[in-house]
């Protein structure tokens, strides 16, 4: 390979310094880059006969400028949007609401908040309007209703389920017999640290369950809301990664500005009022071992500068931007919004609304819950799911009314005075990312969608046989979900 690179430049009577040679060699498609550099020199820098890293930067800037020239907002799109009423409200943003010191008292407050919030949701079920405190369930009770946090789940040698639950008054053990199929099957997705309701009877030693109840949304009537506009959802762009598909992203930007796609696509673009970004805008620095080998931009500030440059071409619609685990904010959830400390140019863009992860926004009466999805990793491990089971996981979280039920595993959770990961209000849209795989299902009237990625398959994903769906963007187009593909012209 080394001789091939040098030979190509020699044939064009061009010299190559060592730093430029190393950078070209590290490029996956170095043949294409060599031809482009030679053509660039011949057309733009006739008096230069040696390629340096500066030459490569000049070429890259030249290519960006060519793209800029094509990403000019379509006057028709601009005119249509000028007549739109861009009305939104941020209902949940935990930024600057962190009060924890990380001590045991804070942890108690955190779990008490979780319990109280989810208990009140379960008690909307008339059967659980009155409950037995667990400290009273050590006696014989025939018609028992209790609500508790799950401390542990195990299976007896005879195949029965044993669940220990706790409330602020005490603990007790719940027995679910394997012969009681409906109830037993309902325990297969119970997770440690979630809040459940149990009805049954107590013999003084344990509670024998006749029913297991989750907070859920089963007793709420969800009605489709009318939409005369569209919302675009993206996540996991990973700007700065060598695998960031900049071509697809630029086509996406051109489309949202009304300059890409056929008439049908442009009609959708003209109806877009909001863009929601669900985390991992950049690839970050030091997120995993040897990440620097997969980075095209190795400085976090430069990654955000590049993000500001790319998103800066969208000027006439609000952008709701929430962080993910690759972004420059604390890792523990809830994550505060990205700040000027790392992303000064981005934060200064007037149409960008920086929010926390998770966050809840009201977009013209459409409630959108934005959660990056780090907890998916824990649920995959606990329930033997795969990362392709996004639909199942989102349904599960909605029924549990909690975005990260398991405490103390891979998902770091801050022990705030209030548990902001509880889904207090039922949204119209639950938007997640993280797994890099598009999915959509409508569940009890709610759009559950994962917006895939703009990052091609990484070395890590190759090891685990994960095939990302990159450059495919979900659009809630006047109430109907459509996936637009930007991987081809």
CSV table of C-alpha atoms in Angstrom, one decimal:
chain,number,residue,atom,x,y,z
A,1,UNK,CA,0.0,0.0,0.0
A,2,UNK,CA,2.8,2.4,0.9
A,3,UNK,CA,4.4,2.1,-2.5
A,4,UNK,CA,1.1,2.5,-4.3
A,5,UNK,CA,0.4,5.8,-2.5
A,6,UNK,CA,3.9,7.2,-3.3
A,7,UNK,CA,3.8,6.0,-6.9
A,8,UNK,CA,0.4,7.7,-7.6
A,9,UNK,CA,1.8,11.1,-6.5
A,10,UNK,CA,5.1,10.5,-8.4
A,11,UNK,CA,3.3,9.8,-11.6
A,12,UNK,CA,1.5,13.2,-11.1
A,13,UNK,CA,4.9,14.9,-10.4
A,14,UNK,CA,3.8,15.7,-6.8
A,15,UNK,CA,5.8,15.3,-3.6
A,16,UNK,CA,4.4,14.1,-0.3
A,17,UNK,CA,5.6,14.9,3.2
A,18,UNK,CA,5.5,12.4,6.0
A,19,UNK,CA,2.6,13.8,8.0
A,20,UNK,CA,0.4,14.0,4.9
A,21,UNK,CA,1.4,10.5,3.9
A,22,UNK,CA,0.4,9.1,7.3
A,23,UNK,CA,-3.0,10.9,7.1
A,24,UNK,CA,-3.7,9.6,3.6
A,25,UNK,CA,-2.6,6.1,4.6
A,26,UNK,CA,-5.1,6.1,7.5
A,27,UNK,CA,-8.0,7.0,5.3
A,28,UNK,CA,-10.2,4.0,4.5
A,29,UNK,CA,-10.7,5.1,0.8
A,30,UNK,CA,-7.2,6.4,0.2
A,31,UNK,CA,-7.4,5.8,-3.6
A,32,UNK,CA,-10.3,8.2,-3.9
A,33,UNK,CA,-8.6,10.8,-1.6
A,34,UNK,CA,-5.4,10.6,-3.7
A,35,UNK,CA,-7.3,11.3,-6.9
A,36,UNK,CA,-9.3,14.1,-5.4
A,37,UNK,CA,-6.1,15.7,-4.0
A,38,UNK,CA,-4.3,15.6,-7.3
A,39,UNK,CA,-7.3,17.1,-9.1
A,40,UNK,CA,-7.7,19.7,-6.4
A,41,UNK,CA,-4.0,20.8,-6.8
A,42,UNK,CA,-4.2,20.9,-10.6
A,43,UNK,CA,-7.3,23.1,-10.5
A,44,UNK,CA,-6.7,25.3,-7.4
A,45,UNK,CA,-3.0,25.4,-6.4
A,46,UNK,CA,-1.0,25.2,-9.6
A,47,UNK,CA,2.2,26.5,-8.0
A,48,UNK,CA,2.3,23.9,-5.3
A,49,UNK,CA,4.1,20.6,-5.9
A,50,UNK,CA,4.2,19.1,-2.4
A,51,UNK,CA,1.3,17.9,-0.4
A,52,UNK,CA,1.2,18.7,3.3
A,53,UNK,CA,-1.4,18.3,6.0
A,54,UNK,CA,-2.3,22.0,5.2
A,55,UNK,CA,-3.0,21.0,1.6
A,56,UNK,CA,-5.4,18.3,2.9
A,57,UNK,CA,-7.2,20.9,5.1
A,58,UNK,CA,-7.5,23.3,2.2
A,59,UNK,CA,-9.0,20.5,0.1
A,60,UNK,CA,-11.5,19.6,2.9
A,61,UNK,CA,-12.5,23.3,3.3
A,62,UNK,CA,-12.9,23.6,-0.5
A,63,UNK,CA,-15.3,20.6,-0.5
A,64,UNK,CA,-17.2,22.0,2.4
A,65,UNK,CA,-17.7,25.3,0.6
A,66,UNK,CA,-19.0,23.4,-2.4
A,67,UNK,CA,-21.6,21.7,-0.1
A,68,UNK,CA,-22.5,25.1,1.5
A,69,UNK,CA,-23.3,26.5,-1.9
A,70,UNK,CA,-25.9,23.8,-2.5
A,71,UNK,CA,-27.4,24.0,1.0
A,72,UNK,CA,-29.3,27.2,0.5
A,73,UNK,CA,-32.8,27.3,1.8
A,74,UNK,CA,-35.4,26.9,-0.9
A,75,UNK,CA,-37.3,30.3,-1.1
A,76,UNK,CA,-40.6,28.4,-1.3
A,77,UNK,CA,-39.8,26.4,1.9
A,78,UNK,CA,-38.8,29.6,3.7
A,79,UNK,CA,-41.9,31.4,2.6
A,80,UNK,CA,-44.1,28.5,3.9
A,81,UNK,CA,-42.4,28.4,7.2
A,82,UNK,CA,-42.6,32.1,7.7
A,83,UNK,CA,-46.4,31.7,7.9
A,84,UNK,CA,-46.1,28.8,10.5
A,85,UNK,CA,-46.7,29.5,14.2
A,86,UNK,CA,-43.7,27.9,15.8
A,87,UNK,CA,-45.1,27.3,19.3
A,88,UNK,CA,-43.4,25.0,21.8
A,89,UNK,CA,-42.9,24.6,25.5
A,90,UNK,CA,-40.3,22.7,27.5
A,91,UNK,CA,-42.2,20.9,30.2
A,92,UNK,CA,-39.2,18.9,31.7
A,93,UNK,CA,-35.6,20.1,31.7
A,94,UNK,CA,-33.5,19.0,34.6
A,95,UNK,CA,-30.6,21.2,33.8
A,96,UNK,CA,-29.4,23.1,36.9
A,97,UNK,CA,-31.8,21.0,39.1
A,98,UNK,CA,-29.1,18.7,40.6
A,99,UNK,CA,-29.1,18.9,44.4
A,100,UNK,CA,-27.5,15.6,45.3
A,101,UNK,CA,-24.3,15.2,47.3
A,102,UNK,CA,-24.2,11.5,46.7
A,103,UNK,CA,-24.7,10.4,50.3
A,104,UNK,CA,-27.0,7.7,51.7
A,105,UNK,CA,-29.7,10.2,52.7
A,106,UNK,CA,-29.9,11.5,49.1
A,107,UNK,CA,-30.3,7.9,47.9
A,108,UNK,CA,-33.2,7.4,50.3
A,109,UNK,CA,-34.9,10.5,49.0
A,110,UNK,CA,-34.4,9.4,45.5
A,111,UNK,CA,-36.0,6.0,46.0
A,112,UNK,CA,-38.8,7.5,48.1
A,113,UNK,CA,-39.5,9.9,45.2
A,114,UNK,CA,-39.6,6.9,42.8
A,115,UNK,CA,-41.9,5.0,45.1
A,116,UNK,CA,-44.3,7.9,45.7
A,117,UNK,CA,-44.6,8.9,42.1
A,118,UNK,CA,-45.2,5.3,40.8
A,119,UNK,CA,-47.5,4.4,43.7
A,120,UNK,CA,-49.7,7.3,42.9
A,121,UNK,CA,-49.9,6.1,39.2
A,122,UNK,CA,-50.7,2.5,40.3
A,123,UNK,CA,-53.4,3.8,42.7
A,124,UNK,CA,-55.3,5.3,39.7
A,125,UNK,CA,-56.4,1.6,39.4
A,126,UNK,CA,-59.5,1.5,41.6
A,127,UNK,CA,-58.5,-1.9,43.0
A,128,UNK,CA,-55.4,-0.3,44.5
A,129,UNK,CA,-57.0,2.9,45.7
A,130,UNK,CA,-56.5,1.5,49.2
A,131,UNK,CA,-53.3,-0.5,49.9
A,132,UNK,CA,-51.8,-2.4,52.8
A,133,UNK,CA,-48.5,-1.2,54.2
A,134,UNK,CA,-46.0,-4.0,54.0
A,135,UNK,CA,-45.3,-3.8,57.7
A,136,UNK,CA,-48.9,-5.0,58.3
A,137,UNK,CA,-48.7,-7.9,55.9
A,138,UNK,CA,-47.0,-10.2,58.4
A,139,UNK,CA,-50.4,-11.3,59.5
A,140,UNK,CA,-53.2,-13.3,57.8
A,141,UNK,CA,-54.9,-11.1,55.2
A,142,UNK,CA,-57.3,-12.6,52.7
A,143,UNK,CA,-57.8,-9.6,50.4
A,144,UNK,CA,-54.4,-7.9,50.2
A,145,UNK,CA,-53.2,-5.1,48.0
A,146,UNK,CA,-49.7,-3.8,48.3
A,147,UNK,CA,-47.3,-1.7,46.4
A,148,UNK,CA,-43.5,-2.0,46.6
A,149,UNK,CA,-40.1,-1.6,45.1
A,150,UNK,CA,-38.6,-4.8,43.8
A,151,UNK,CA,-35.5,-5.7,45.8
A,152,UNK,CA,-34.8,-9.1,44.3
A,153,UNK,CA,-36.2,-11.8,41.9
A,154,UNK,CA,-35.4,-15.5,42.1
A,155,UNK,CA,-36.8,-18.9,41.1
A,156,UNK,CA,-37.2,-21.8,43.5
A,157,UNK,CA,-36.0,-25.3,42.6
A,158,UNK,CA,-39.7,-26.1,41.8
A,159,UNK,CA,-39.9,-23.3,39.3
A,160,UNK,CA,-42.0,-20.8,41.4
A,161,UNK,CA,-41.1,-17.1,41.4
A,162,UNK,CA,-40.0,-15.4,44.6
A,163,UNK,CA,-40.0,-11.6,44.6
A,164,UNK,CA,-39.0,-9.5,47.6
A,165,UNK,CA,-40.6,-6.0,47.6
A,166,UNK,CA,-40.2,-3.1,49.9
A,167,UNK,CA,-42.1,0.1,50.8
A,168,UNK,CA,-41.2,2.9,53.3
A,169,UNK,CA,-42.8,0.8,56.1
A,170,UNK,CA,-41.1,-2.6,55.6
A,171,UNK,CA,-40.5,-5.6,53.4
A,172,UNK,CA,-42.2,-8.9,52.4
A,173,UNK,CA,-41.8,-11.8,50.1
A,174,UNK,CA,-44.2,-12.5,47.2
A,175,UNK,CA,-44.7,-16.0,45.9
A,176,UNK,CA,-45.9,-16.5,42.3
A,177,UNK,CA,-46.8,-20.1,41.6
A,178,UNK,CA,-45.8,-21.5,38.2
A,179,UNK,CA,-49.2,-23.1,37.9
A,180,UNK,CA,-50.9,-19.7,37.9
A,181,UNK,CA,-49.9,-19.1,34.2
A,182,UNK,CA,-51.2,-15.6,33.7
A,183,UNK,CA,-49.6,-14.2,36.7
A,184,UNK,CA,-46.4,-16.2,36.3
A,185,UNK,CA,-46.0,-15.0,32.7
A,186,UNK,CA,-46.5,-11.5,33.9
A,187,UNK,CA,-43.4,-11.8,36.1
A,188,UNK,CA,-41.1,-12.6,33.2
A,189,UNK,CA,-40.2,-9.0,32.6
A,190,UNK,CA,-40.0,-7.8,36.2
A,191,UNK,CA,-36.9,-5.8,36.8
A,192,UNK,CA,-35.0,-5.1,40.0
A,193,UNK,CA,-35.8,-1.6,41.5
A,194,UNK,CA,-39.0,-1.1,39.6
A,195,UNK,CA,-42.3,-0.4,41.5
A,196,UNK,CA,-45.1,-3.0,41.2
A,197,UNK,CA,-48.5,-3.6,42.7
A,198,UNK,CA,-49.4,-7.0,44.1
A,199,UNK,CA,-52.9,-8.4,45.0
A,200,UNK,CA,-53.4,-11.7,46.8
A,201,UNK,CA,-53.4,-13.0,50.3
A,202,UNK,CA,-50.9,-13.3,53.2
A,203,UNK,CA,-50.4,-16.2,55.6
A,204,UNK,CA,-48.1,-14.3,57.9
A,205,UNK,CA,-44.9,-15.5,56.3
A,206,UNK,CA,-45.3,-14.4,52.7
A,207,UNK,CA,-47.7,-12.9,50.1
A,208,UNK,CA,-49.3,-15.3,47.6
A,209,UNK,CA,-49.9,-13.3,44.5
A,210,UNK,CA,-53.1,-13.5,42.5
A,211,UNK,CA,-52.2,-10.5,40.3
A,212,UNK,CA,-49.1,-8.4,39.5
A,213,UNK,CA,-49.8,-4.9,38.3
A,214,UNK,CA,-47.5,-2.4,36.7
A,215,UNK,CA,-48.0,1.4,36.7
A,216,UNK,CA,-48.7,1.2,32.9
A,217,UNK,CA,-51.2,3.2,30.8
A,218,UNK,CA,-53.8,0.5,30.5
A,219,UNK,CA,-56.6,2.5,32.1
A,220,UNK,CA,-55.9,5.7,30.2
A,221,UNK,CA,-57.7,6.6,27.0
A,222,UNK,CA,-55.2,7.8,24.4
A,223,UNK,CA,-56.7,9.6,21.5
A,224,UNK,CA,-54.8,10.5,18.3
A,225,UNK,CA,-54.2,14.3,18.1
A,226,UNK,CA,-54.6,16.2,14.9
A,227,UNK,CA,-51.4,17.4,13.2
A,228,UNK,CA,-51.1,19.7,10.3
A,229,UNK,CA,-47.3,19.8,10.5
A,230,UNK,CA,-44.4,17.5,10.7
A,231,UNK,CA,-41.7,16.7,13.3
A,232,UNK,CA,-38.3,15.3,12.4
A,233,UNK,CA,-36.4,13.0,14.7
A,234,UNK,CA,-32.7,12.2,14.6
A,235,UNK,CA,-30.1,11.0,17.1
A,236,UNK,CA,-26.6,9.4,17.2
A,237,UNK,CA,-25.1,11.6,14.5
A,238,UNK,CA,-21.5,11.1,16.0
A,239,UNK,CA,-19.8,14.0,14.3
A,240,UNK,CA,-16.1,13.6,14.7
A,241,UNK,CA,-16.1,9.8,14.0
A,242,UNK,CA,-14.5,8.4,10.9
A,243,UNK,CA,-17.7,6.5,10.4
A,244,UNK,CA,-19.9,9.7,10.5
A,245,UNK,CA,-21.8,9.6,7.2
A,246,UNK,CA,-21.4,13.3,6.3
A,247,UNK,CA,-22.7,12.8,2.8
A,248,UNK,CA,-26.0,11.5,4.1
A,249,UNK,CA,-26.2,14.2,6.7
A,250,UNK,CA,-25.6,16.9,4.2
A,251,UNK,CA,-28.4,15.5,2.0
A,252,UNK,CA,-30.6,15.5,5.1
A,253,UNK,CA,-29.8,19.2,5.7
A,254,UNK,CA,-30.5,20.0,2.0
A,255,UNK,CA,-33.8,18.2,2.3
A,256,UNK,CA,-34.9,20.0,5.4
A,257,UNK,CA,-34.1,23.2,3.6
A,258,UNK,CA,-36.3,22.2,0.7
A,259,UNK,CA,-33.5,21.4,-1.8
A,260,UNK,CA,-33.4,17.6,-1.8
A,261,UNK,CA,-35.7,14.8,-3.0
A,262,UNK,CA,-38.7,14.5,-5.3
A,263,UNK,CA,-41.9,16.5,-5.0
A,264,UNK,CA,-43.3,14.2,-2.3
A,265,UNK,CA,-40.2,14.6,-0.2
A,266,UNK,CA,-40.2,18.3,-0.6
A,267,UNK,CA,-43.8,18.5,0.4
A,268,UNK,CA,-42.9,16.8,3.6
A,269,UNK,CA,-39.9,19.2,4.1
A,270,UNK,CA,-42.2,22.2,3.6
A,271,UNK,CA,-44.4,21.0,6.5
A,272,UNK,CA,-41.6,20.5,9.0
A,273,UNK,CA,-41.9,22.7,12.1
A,274,UNK,CA,-39.5,21.1,14.5
A,275,UNK,CA,-36.3,19.0,14.6
A,276,UNK,CA,-35.7,16.8,17.7
A,277,UNK,CA,-32.2,15.5,18.3
A,278,UNK,CA,-32.0,12.7,20.9
A,279,UNK,CA,-28.4,12.6,21.9
A,280,UNK,CA,-24.9,11.7,20.7
A,281,UNK,CA,-24.6,14.7,18.5
A,282,UNK,CA,-20.8,14.2,18.5
A,283,UNK,CA,-18.6,11.1,19.0
A,284,UNK,CA,-16.9,12.5,22.1
A,285,UNK,CA,-13.4,11.8,23.5
A,286,UNK,CA,-12.4,8.9,25.7
A,287,UNK,CA,-15.8,7.2,25.7
A,288,UNK,CA,-14.3,3.7,25.2
A,289,UNK,CA,-10.7,2.3,25.0
A,290,UNK,CA,-8.8,3.2,21.8
A,291,UNK,CA,-11.6,5.5,20.6
A,292,UNK,CA,-8.9,7.9,19.2
A,293,UNK,CA,-8.2,5.4,16.4
A,294,UNK,CA,-11.7,5.8,15.1
A,295,UNK,CA,-11.8,9.6,15.4
A,296,UNK,CA,-11.5,12.0,12.4
A,297,UNK,CA,-11.8,15.0,14.8
A,298,UNK,CA,-9.8,14.3,18.0
A,299,UNK,CA,-10.7,17.5,19.9
A,300,UNK,CA,-14.1,17.7,21.6
A,301,UNK,CA,-14.3,21.5,21.1
A,302,UNK,CA,-13.7,21.0,17.3
A,303,UNK,CA,-16.3,18.3,17.2
A,304,UNK,CA,-18.9,20.8,18.5
A,305,UNK,CA,-17.7,23.5,16.2
A,306,UNK,CA,-18.2,21.1,13.3
A,307,UNK,CA,-21.7,20.3,14.7
A,308,UNK,CA,-22.5,24.0,14.9
A,309,UNK,CA,-21.3,24.5,11.3
A,310,UNK,CA,-23.5,21.7,10.0
A,311,UNK,CA,-26.6,22.5,12.0
A,312,UNK,CA,-26.1,26.2,11.4
A,313,UNK,CA,-27.6,25.7,7.9
A,314,UNK,CA,-31.0,25.1,9.6
A,315,UNK,CA,-32.1,28.5,10.6
A,316,UNK,CA,-35.9,28.8,10.4
A,317,UNK,CA,-37.2,25.9,12.6
A,318,UNK,CA,-36.6,25.2,16.3
A,319,UNK,CA,-34.1,22.4,17.1
A,320,UNK,CA,-34.7,20.6,20.4
A,321,UNK,CA,-31.3,19.2,21.3
A,322,UNK,CA,-30.8,16.6,24.1
A,323,UNK,CA,-27.5,15.0,25.1
A,324,UNK,CA,-26.4,11.3,25.1
A,325,UNK,CA,-23.6,9.3,26.7
A,326,UNK,CA,-21.1,10.5,24.0
A,327,UNK,CA,-21.8,14.2,24.6
A,328,UNK,CA,-19.8,16.5,26.8
A,329,UNK,CA,-22.0,16.5,29.9
A,330,UNK,CA,-22.1,14.4,33.0
A,331,UNK,CA,-22.6,10.7,32.4
A,332,UNK,CA,-25.1,10.1,35.2
A,333,UNK,CA,-28.7,10.4,34.2
A,334,UNK,CA,-30.6,12.7,34.2
A,335,UNK,CA,-28.0,14.5,32.1
A,336,UNK,CA,-28.0,18.3,32.0
A,337,UNK,CA,-28.0,20.1,28.7
A,338,UNK,CA,-24.8,20.6,26.7
A,339,UNK,CA,-23.3,24.0,27.7
A,340,UNK,CA,-21.2,26.8,26.2
A,341,UNK,CA,-18.2,25.3,28.1
A,342,UNK,CA,-17.8,22.8,25.2
A,343,UNK,CA,-20.2,24.0,22.5
A,344,UNK,CA,-20.1,27.8,22.5
A,345,UNK,CA,-21.1,28.3,18.8
A,346,UNK,CA,-23.8,25.7,19.0
A,347,UNK,CA,-25.4,27.3,22.1
A,348,UNK,CA,-25.4,30.7,20.5
A,349,UNK,CA,-27.6,29.5,17.6
A,350,UNK,CA,-31.0,31.2,18.4
A,351,UNK,CA,-33.1,28.4,17.1
A,352,UNK,CA,-31.5,25.6,19.2
A,353,UNK,CA,-33.1,24.8,22.5
A,354,UNK,CA,-30.7,22.9,24.7
A,355,UNK,CA,-32.5,20.5,27.0
A,356,UNK,CA,-31.6,17.7,29.4
A,357,UNK,CA,-31.7,13.9,28.9
A,358,UNK,CA,-34.5,13.0,29.5
A,359,UNK,CA,-36.8,15.9,28.6
A,360,UNK,CA,-40.4,16.5,27.8
A,361,UNK,CA,-41.5,19.1,25.2
A,362,UNK,CA,-44.9,20.2,24.0
A,363,UNK,CA,-44.7,20.8,20.3
A,364,UNK,CA,-48.0,22.4,19.2
A,365,UNK,CA,-49.9,20.2,21.6
A,366,UNK,CA,-47.9,17.0,20.7
A,367,UNK,CA,-46.1,15.8,23.8
A,368,UNK,CA,-42.7,14.4,23.0
A,369,UNK,CA,-40.6,12.5,25.6
A,370,UNK,CA,-36.9,12.6,24.6
A,371,UNK,CA,-34.7,9.9,26.1
A,372,UNK,CA,-31.3,8.9,24.7
A,373,UNK,CA,-31.7,5.2,25.7
A,374,UNK,CA,-28.6,4.3,27.8
A,375,UNK,CA,-30.8,2.1,30.0
A,376,UNK,CA,-31.5,-0.2,27.0
A,377,UNK,CA,-28.1,-1.8,27.7
A,378,UNK,CA,-29.2,-2.9,31.2
A,379,UNK,CA,-32.6,-4.2,30.0
A,380,UNK,CA,-30.9,-6.2,27.2
A,381,UNK,CA,-28.7,-7.9,29.8
A,382,UNK,CA,-31.4,-8.4,32.4
A,383,UNK,CA,-34.0,-9.9,30.1
A,384,UNK,CA,-31.8,-11.6,27.5
A,385,UNK,CA,-33.1,-9.2,24.8
A,386,UNK,CA,-31.0,-7.9,21.9
A,387,UNK,CA,-30.4,-4.3,20.9
A,388,UNK,CA,-32.7,-5.0,17.9
A,389,UNK,CA,-35.6,-5.5,20.4
A,390,UNK,CA,-36.1,-1.7,20.7
A,391,UNK,CA,-39.9,-1.9,20.2
A,392,UNK,CA,-40.2,-4.4,23.1
A,393,UNK,CA,-37.9,-2.3,25.4
A,394,UNK,CA,-39.9,1.0,24.7
A,395,UNK,CA,-43.2,-0.8,25.4
A,396,UNK,CA,-41.7,-2.2,28.6
A,397,UNK,CA,-40.5,1.2,29.8
A,398,UNK,CA,-43.9,2.8,29.1
A,399,UNK,CA,-45.7,0.1,31.1
A,400,UNK,CA,-43.2,0.5,33.9
A,401,UNK,CA,-43.5,4.3,33.6
A,402,UNK,CA,-39.8,4.6,34.1
A,403,UNK,CA,-37.0,5.2,31.6
A,404,UNK,CA,-34.3,3.5,33.7
A,405,UNK,CA,-35.7,1.1,36.2
A,406,UNK,CA,-32.6,-0.8,37.1
A,407,UNK,CA,-30.3,1.1,39.6
A,408,UNK,CA,-26.5,0.5,39.8
A,409,UNK,CA,-25.7,-1.3,36.6
A,410,UNK,CA,-24.3,0.1,33.4
A,411,UNK,CA,-26.6,3.1,33.4
A,412,UNK,CA,-25.3,5.6,35.9
A,413,UNK,CA,-28.2,7.3,37.7
A,414,UNK,CA,-27.8,10.3,39.9
A,415,UNK,CA,-29.5,10.0,43.3
A,416,UNK,CA,-31.4,13.3,43.0
A,417,UNK,CA,-34.0,14.4,45.5
A,418,UNK,CA,-36.6,13.7,42.8
A,419,UNK,CA,-36.6,10.8,40.4
A,420,UNK,CA,-36.8,12.6,37.0
A,421,UNK,CA,-36.7,9.3,35.1
A,422,UNK,CA,-40.3,8.5,36.0
A,423,UNK,CA,-42.7,9.0,33.1
A,424,UNK,CA,-45.1,11.3,34.9
A,425,UNK,CA,-47.1,12.3,31.9
A,426,UNK,CA,-48.0,9.9,29.1
A,427,UNK,CA,-46.4,11.4,25.9
A,428,UNK,CA,-47.8,11.2,22.4
A,429,UNK,CA,-44.2,10.3,21.2
A,430,UNK,CA,-41.4,8.5,23.0
A,431,UNK,CA,-38.2,9.3,21.0
A,432,UNK,CA,-35.1,7.2,21.8
A,433,UNK,CA,-31.7,6.6,20.2
A,434,UNK,CA,-28.5,4.9,21.5
A,435,UNK,CA,-28.9,1.5,19.7
A,436,UNK,CA,-28.4,2.9,16.2
A,437,UNK,CA,-31.3,0.8,14.8
A,438,UNK,CA,-34.5,2.4,13.4
A,439,UNK,CA,-37.7,1.2,14.8
A,440,UNK,CA,-41.3,2.4,15.2
A,441,UNK,CA,-44.4,1.0,16.7
A,442,UNK,CA,-47.7,2.6,17.7
A,443,UNK,CA,-48.6,1.3,21.1
A,444,UNK,CA,-51.8,2.3,22.8
A,445,UNK,CA,-52.0,5.4,20.6
A,446,UNK,CA,-48.4,6.4,21.4
A,447,UNK,CA,-45.6,6.6,18.7
A,448,UNK,CA,-42.6,4.7,20.0
A,449,UNK,CA,-39.7,5.4,17.7
A,450,UNK,CA,-35.9,5.0,17.6
A,451,UNK,CA,-34.2,7.3,15.2
A,452,UNK,CA,-31.2,5.1,14.2
A,453,UNK,CA,-28.0,6.9,13.4
A,454,UNK,CA,-25.8,8.8,10.9
A,455,UNK,CA,-22.8,6.6,11.8
A,456,UNK,CA,-21.8,3.7,9.7
A,457,UNK,CA,-20.8,0.4,11.3
A,458,UNK,CA,-18.0,0.7,13.9
A,459,UNK,CA,-15.4,-1.9,14.8
A,460,UNK,CA,-17.2,-2.5,18.1
A,461,UNK,CA,-20.5,-3.1,16.3
A,462,UNK,CA,-18.7,-5.6,13.9
A,463,UNK,CA,-17.6,-7.6,16.9
A,464,UNK,CA,-21.2,-7.9,18.2
A,465,UNK,CA,-22.8,-8.3,14.8
A,466,UNK,CA,-24.8,-5.0,15.1
A,467,UNK,CA,-25.9,-3.6,11.8
A,468,UNK,CA,-26.8,0.1,12.1
A,469,UNK,CA,-29.6,1.7,10.1
A,470,UNK,CA,-27.8,4.9,9.2
A,471,UNK,CA,-29.0,7.9,7.2
A,472,UNK,CA,-32.7,6.8,7.6
A,473,UNK,CA,-34.7,9.6,9.3
A,474,UNK,CA,-38.2,9.1,11.0
A,475,UNK,CA,-40.6,12.0,10.3
A,476,UNK,CA,-44.0,12.2,12.0
A,477,UNK,CA,-45.7,13.6,9.0
A,478,UNK,CA,-49.1,15.1,10.0
A,479,UNK,CA,-49.6,12.2,12.4
A,480,UNK,CA,-48.2,9.4,10.2
A,481,UNK,CA,-44.7,8.0,10.7
A,482,UNK,CA,-42.5,7.9,7.6
A,483,UNK,CA,-38.9,6.9,7.2
A,484,UNK,CA,-36.9,9.0,4.7
A,485,UNK,CA,-33.6,7.5,3.3
A,486,UNK,CA,-30.7,9.9,2.7
A,487,UNK,CA,-28.0,7.3,2.0
A,488,UNK,CA,-28.4,7.9,-1.8
A,489,UNK,CA,-28.7,11.0,-4.0
